[in-house]
Short mmCIF file of C-alpha atoms in Angstrom, two decimals:
data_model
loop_
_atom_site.label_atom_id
_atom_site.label_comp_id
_atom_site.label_asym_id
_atom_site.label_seq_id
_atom_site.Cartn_x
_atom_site.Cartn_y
_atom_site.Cartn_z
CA UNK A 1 105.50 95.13 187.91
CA UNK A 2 107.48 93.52 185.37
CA UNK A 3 107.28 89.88 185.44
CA UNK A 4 110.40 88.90 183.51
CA UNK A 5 113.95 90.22 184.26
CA UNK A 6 116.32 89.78 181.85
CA UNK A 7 120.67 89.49 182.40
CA UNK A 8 122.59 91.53 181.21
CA UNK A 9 121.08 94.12 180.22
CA UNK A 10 123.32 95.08 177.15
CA UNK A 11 125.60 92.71 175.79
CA UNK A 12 128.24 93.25 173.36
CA UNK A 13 130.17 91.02 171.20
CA UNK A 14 132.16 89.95 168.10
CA UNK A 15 130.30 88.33 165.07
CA UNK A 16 130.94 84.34 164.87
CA UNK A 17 130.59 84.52 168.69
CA UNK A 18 128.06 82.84 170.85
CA UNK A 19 125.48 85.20 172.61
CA UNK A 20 123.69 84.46 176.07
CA UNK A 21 120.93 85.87 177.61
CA UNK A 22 118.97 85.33 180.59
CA UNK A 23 115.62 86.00 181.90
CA UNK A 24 114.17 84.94 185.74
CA UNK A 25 110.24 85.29 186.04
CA UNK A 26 108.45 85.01 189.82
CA UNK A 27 105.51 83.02 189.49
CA UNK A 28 104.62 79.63 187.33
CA UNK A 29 103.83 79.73 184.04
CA UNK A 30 102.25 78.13 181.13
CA UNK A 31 105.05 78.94 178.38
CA UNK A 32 107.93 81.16 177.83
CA UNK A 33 108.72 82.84 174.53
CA UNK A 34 111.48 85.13 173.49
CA UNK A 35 111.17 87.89 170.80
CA UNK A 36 113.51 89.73 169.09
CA UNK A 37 112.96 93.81 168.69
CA UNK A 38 115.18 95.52 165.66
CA UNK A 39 115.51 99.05 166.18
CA UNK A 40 112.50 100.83 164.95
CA UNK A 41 110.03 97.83 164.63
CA UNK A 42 108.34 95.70 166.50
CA UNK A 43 108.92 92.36 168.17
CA UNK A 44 109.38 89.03 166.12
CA UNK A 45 108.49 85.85 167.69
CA UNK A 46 111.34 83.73 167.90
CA UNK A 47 110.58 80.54 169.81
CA UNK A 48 108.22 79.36 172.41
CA UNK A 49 109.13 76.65 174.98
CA UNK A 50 106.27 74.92 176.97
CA UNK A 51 106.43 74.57 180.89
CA UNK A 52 107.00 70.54 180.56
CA UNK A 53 110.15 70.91 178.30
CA UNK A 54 113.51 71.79 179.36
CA UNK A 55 115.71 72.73 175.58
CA UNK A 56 114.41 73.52 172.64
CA UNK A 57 116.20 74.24 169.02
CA UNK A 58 116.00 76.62 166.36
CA UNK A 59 118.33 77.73 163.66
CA UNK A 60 120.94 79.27 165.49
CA UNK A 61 118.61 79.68 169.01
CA UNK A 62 118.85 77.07 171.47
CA UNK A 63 116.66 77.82 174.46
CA UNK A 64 116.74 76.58 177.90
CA UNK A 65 113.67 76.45 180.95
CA UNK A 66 114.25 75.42 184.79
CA UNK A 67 111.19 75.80 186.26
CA UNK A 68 112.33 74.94 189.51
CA UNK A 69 114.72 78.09 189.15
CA UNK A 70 112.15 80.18 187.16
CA UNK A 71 114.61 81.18 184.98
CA UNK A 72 115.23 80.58 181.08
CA UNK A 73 118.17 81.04 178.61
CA UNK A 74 118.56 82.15 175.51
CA UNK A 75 121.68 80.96 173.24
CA UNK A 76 122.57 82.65 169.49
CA UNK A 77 125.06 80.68 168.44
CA UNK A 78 127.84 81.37 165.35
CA UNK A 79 126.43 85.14 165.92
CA UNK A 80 126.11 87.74 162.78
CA UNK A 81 125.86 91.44 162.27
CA UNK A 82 122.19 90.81 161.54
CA UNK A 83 121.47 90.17 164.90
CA UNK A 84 122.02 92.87 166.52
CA UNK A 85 119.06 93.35 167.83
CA UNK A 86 116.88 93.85 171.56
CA UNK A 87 115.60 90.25 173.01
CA UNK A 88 112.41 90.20 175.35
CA UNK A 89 111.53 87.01 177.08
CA UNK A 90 107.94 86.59 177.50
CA UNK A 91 105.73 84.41 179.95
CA UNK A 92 102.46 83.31 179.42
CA UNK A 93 101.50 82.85 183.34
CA UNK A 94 99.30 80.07 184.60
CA UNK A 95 95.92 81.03 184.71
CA UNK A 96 96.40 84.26 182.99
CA UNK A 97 94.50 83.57 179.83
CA UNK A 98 95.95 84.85 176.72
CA UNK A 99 98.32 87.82 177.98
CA UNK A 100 102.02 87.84 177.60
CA UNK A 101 104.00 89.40 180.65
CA UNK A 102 107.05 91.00 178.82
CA UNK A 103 110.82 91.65 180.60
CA UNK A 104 112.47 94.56 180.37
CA UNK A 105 115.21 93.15 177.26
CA UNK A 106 118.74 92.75 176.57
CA UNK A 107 120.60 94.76 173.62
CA UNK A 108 122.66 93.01 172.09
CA UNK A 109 125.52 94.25 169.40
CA UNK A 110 127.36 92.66 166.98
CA UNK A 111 130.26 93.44 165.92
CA UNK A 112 132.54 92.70 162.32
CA UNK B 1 100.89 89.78 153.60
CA UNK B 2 100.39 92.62 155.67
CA UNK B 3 99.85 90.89 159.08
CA UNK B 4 98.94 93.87 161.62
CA UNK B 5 99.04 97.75 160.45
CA UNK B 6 98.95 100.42 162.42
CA UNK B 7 98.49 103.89 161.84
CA UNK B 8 99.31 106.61 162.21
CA UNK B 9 103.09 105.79 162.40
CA UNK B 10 104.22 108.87 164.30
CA UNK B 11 101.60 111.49 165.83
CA UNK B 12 102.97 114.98 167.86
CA UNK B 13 99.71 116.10 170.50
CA UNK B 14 99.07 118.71 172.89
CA UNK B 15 98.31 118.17 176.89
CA UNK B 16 94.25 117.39 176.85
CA UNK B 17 93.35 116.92 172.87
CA UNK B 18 91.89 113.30 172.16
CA UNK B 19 93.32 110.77 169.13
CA UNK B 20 92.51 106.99 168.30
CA UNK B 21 95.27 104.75 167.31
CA UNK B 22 93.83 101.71 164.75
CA UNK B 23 95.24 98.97 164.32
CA UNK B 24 94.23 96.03 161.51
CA UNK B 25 95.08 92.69 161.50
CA UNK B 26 94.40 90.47 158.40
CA UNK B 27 95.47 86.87 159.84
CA UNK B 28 91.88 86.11 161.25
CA UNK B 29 93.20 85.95 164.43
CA UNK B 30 90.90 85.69 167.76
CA UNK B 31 93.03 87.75 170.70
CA UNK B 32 94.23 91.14 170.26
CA UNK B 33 96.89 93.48 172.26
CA UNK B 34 97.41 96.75 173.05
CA UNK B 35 101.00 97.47 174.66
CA UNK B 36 103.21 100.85 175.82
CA UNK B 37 106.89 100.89 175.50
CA UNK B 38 109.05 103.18 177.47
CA UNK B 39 112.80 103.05 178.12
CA UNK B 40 114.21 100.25 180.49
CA UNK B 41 110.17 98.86 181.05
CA UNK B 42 110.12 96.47 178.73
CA UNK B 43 106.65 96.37 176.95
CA UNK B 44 103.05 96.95 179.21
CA UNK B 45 100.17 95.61 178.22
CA UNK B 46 96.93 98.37 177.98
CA UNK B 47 93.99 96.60 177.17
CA UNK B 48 93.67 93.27 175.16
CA UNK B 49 90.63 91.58 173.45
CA UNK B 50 90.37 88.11 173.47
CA UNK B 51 87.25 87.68 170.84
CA UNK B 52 85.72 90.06 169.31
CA UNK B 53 83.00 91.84 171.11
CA UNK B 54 85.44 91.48 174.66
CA UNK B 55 87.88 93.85 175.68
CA UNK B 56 90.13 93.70 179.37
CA UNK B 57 91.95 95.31 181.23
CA UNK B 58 95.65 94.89 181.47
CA UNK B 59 98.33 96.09 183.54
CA UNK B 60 97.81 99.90 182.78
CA UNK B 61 94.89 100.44 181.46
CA UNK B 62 94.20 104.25 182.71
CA UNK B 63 94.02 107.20 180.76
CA UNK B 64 93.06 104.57 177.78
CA UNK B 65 89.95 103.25 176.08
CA UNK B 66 89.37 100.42 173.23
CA UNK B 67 86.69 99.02 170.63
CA UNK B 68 87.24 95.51 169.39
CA UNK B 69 85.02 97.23 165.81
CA UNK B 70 85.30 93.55 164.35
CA UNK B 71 87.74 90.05 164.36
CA UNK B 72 89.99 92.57 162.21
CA UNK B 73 90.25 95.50 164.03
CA UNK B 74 90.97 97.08 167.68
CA UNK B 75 91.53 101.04 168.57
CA UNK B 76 92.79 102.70 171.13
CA UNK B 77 91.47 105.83 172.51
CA UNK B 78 92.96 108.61 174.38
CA UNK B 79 90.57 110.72 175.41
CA UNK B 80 92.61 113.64 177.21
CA UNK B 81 96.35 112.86 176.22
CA UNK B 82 98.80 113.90 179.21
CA UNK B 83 102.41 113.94 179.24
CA UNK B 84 102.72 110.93 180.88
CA UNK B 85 101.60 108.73 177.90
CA UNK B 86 104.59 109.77 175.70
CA UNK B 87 105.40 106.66 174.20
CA UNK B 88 105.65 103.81 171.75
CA UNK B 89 102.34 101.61 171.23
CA UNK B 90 102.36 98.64 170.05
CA UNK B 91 99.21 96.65 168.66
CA UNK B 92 99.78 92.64 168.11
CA UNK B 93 97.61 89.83 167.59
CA UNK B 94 97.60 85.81 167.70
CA UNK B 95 95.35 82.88 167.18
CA UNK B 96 94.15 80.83 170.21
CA UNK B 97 96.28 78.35 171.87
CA UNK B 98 99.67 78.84 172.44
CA UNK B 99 101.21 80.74 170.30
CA UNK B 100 103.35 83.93 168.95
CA UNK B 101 101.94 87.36 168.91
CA UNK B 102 102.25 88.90 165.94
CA UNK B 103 103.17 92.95 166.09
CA UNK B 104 102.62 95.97 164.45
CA UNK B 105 105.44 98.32 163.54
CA UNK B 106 104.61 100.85 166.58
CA UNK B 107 103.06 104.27 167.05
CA UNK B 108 105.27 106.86 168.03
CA UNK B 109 103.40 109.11 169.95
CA UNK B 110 104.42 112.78 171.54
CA UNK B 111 102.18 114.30 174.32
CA UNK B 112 103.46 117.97 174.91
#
């Protein structure tokens, strides 16, 4: 069963927009990470936000944790042709040792 | 840097012959994954080895086998290929901790 759900599912917009995408998860967890997926290859680690912090920054991606909601965002700001792209959020669960419960993604297109 | 390699990149089988996917990581890394990608499921972990010389179970782990052959390397046998394992497989690795897994570039199996 898939751990992570992300929202939406495909999201399209113009480039120098802001993308946002969601992901809910069911049980508590140790971290969350999101990873990016170009078509083709495989994922790229983008950032990974701890279960006792609530925003964290990089680049362009700003990304948000409630805990009490289970539920994390993911923000691309100023948004470019480049990424266009499929996001996975990914939860390290508590107690689960080293493993990485993946949700099912969001494509995302950008267009010029 | 190579980081992980997989091989082979694509492979075509029939119904009941046998084939090992390698997959090399040169980052020293500790933990290693074996994943499955199929349309709209997100990524499912196989088998993943957390040291070399252990190997577990993951969330669908049937139909598979693996050898942790060293810290470098990790395979992953099919021993009677059915249709239903048609996909992409995806080997990654990270250090302890936590931290990003690293991915391969994908296998791109056929089962007919």
């Amino acid at each position: 069963s898939q751990q992570g759900e992300e929202d939406p599912q495909a999201l399209s917009i113009q480039e120098g927009e802001n993308a946002t995408m969601n992901c809910s998860y069911k049980t508590s967890i140790n971290n969350l990470q999101w990873y990016r997926q170009n078509s083709g290859r495989g994922l790229v680690h983008l950032i990974l936000i701890r279960s006792n912090e609530r925003e964290k920054h990089s680049g362009r991606l700003r990304v948000t944790l409630d805990t009490s909601k289970k539920s994390s965002s993911l923000l691309i700001t100023a948004s470019r042709a480049a990424d266009t792209a499929s996001y996975f959020c990914a939860t390290a669960l508590t107690g689960g040792g080293n493993k990485l419960t993946f949700g099912t993604g969001t494509q995302l297109k950008v267009e010029l | 840097n190579a980081g992980v390699t997989q091989t082979p990149k694509f492979q075509v089988l029939k119904t009941g012959q046998s084939m090992t996917l390698q997959c090399a990581q040169d980052m020293n890394h500790n933990s290693m994954y074996w994943y499955r990608q199929d349309p709209g499921m997100g990524l499912r972990l196989i088998y993943y080895s957390a040291s070399e010389g252990t190997t577990d179970k993951g969330e669908v782990p049937n139909g598979y086998n693996v050898s942790r052959l060293n810290k470098r390397e990790f395979s992953l046998r099919l021993e009677s290929a059915a249709p239903s394992q048609t996909s992409v497989y995806f080997c990654a690795s990270r250090t302890d901790s936590p931290s990003a897994q690293h991915f391969g570039d994908g296998t791109r199996l056929s089962i007919l």
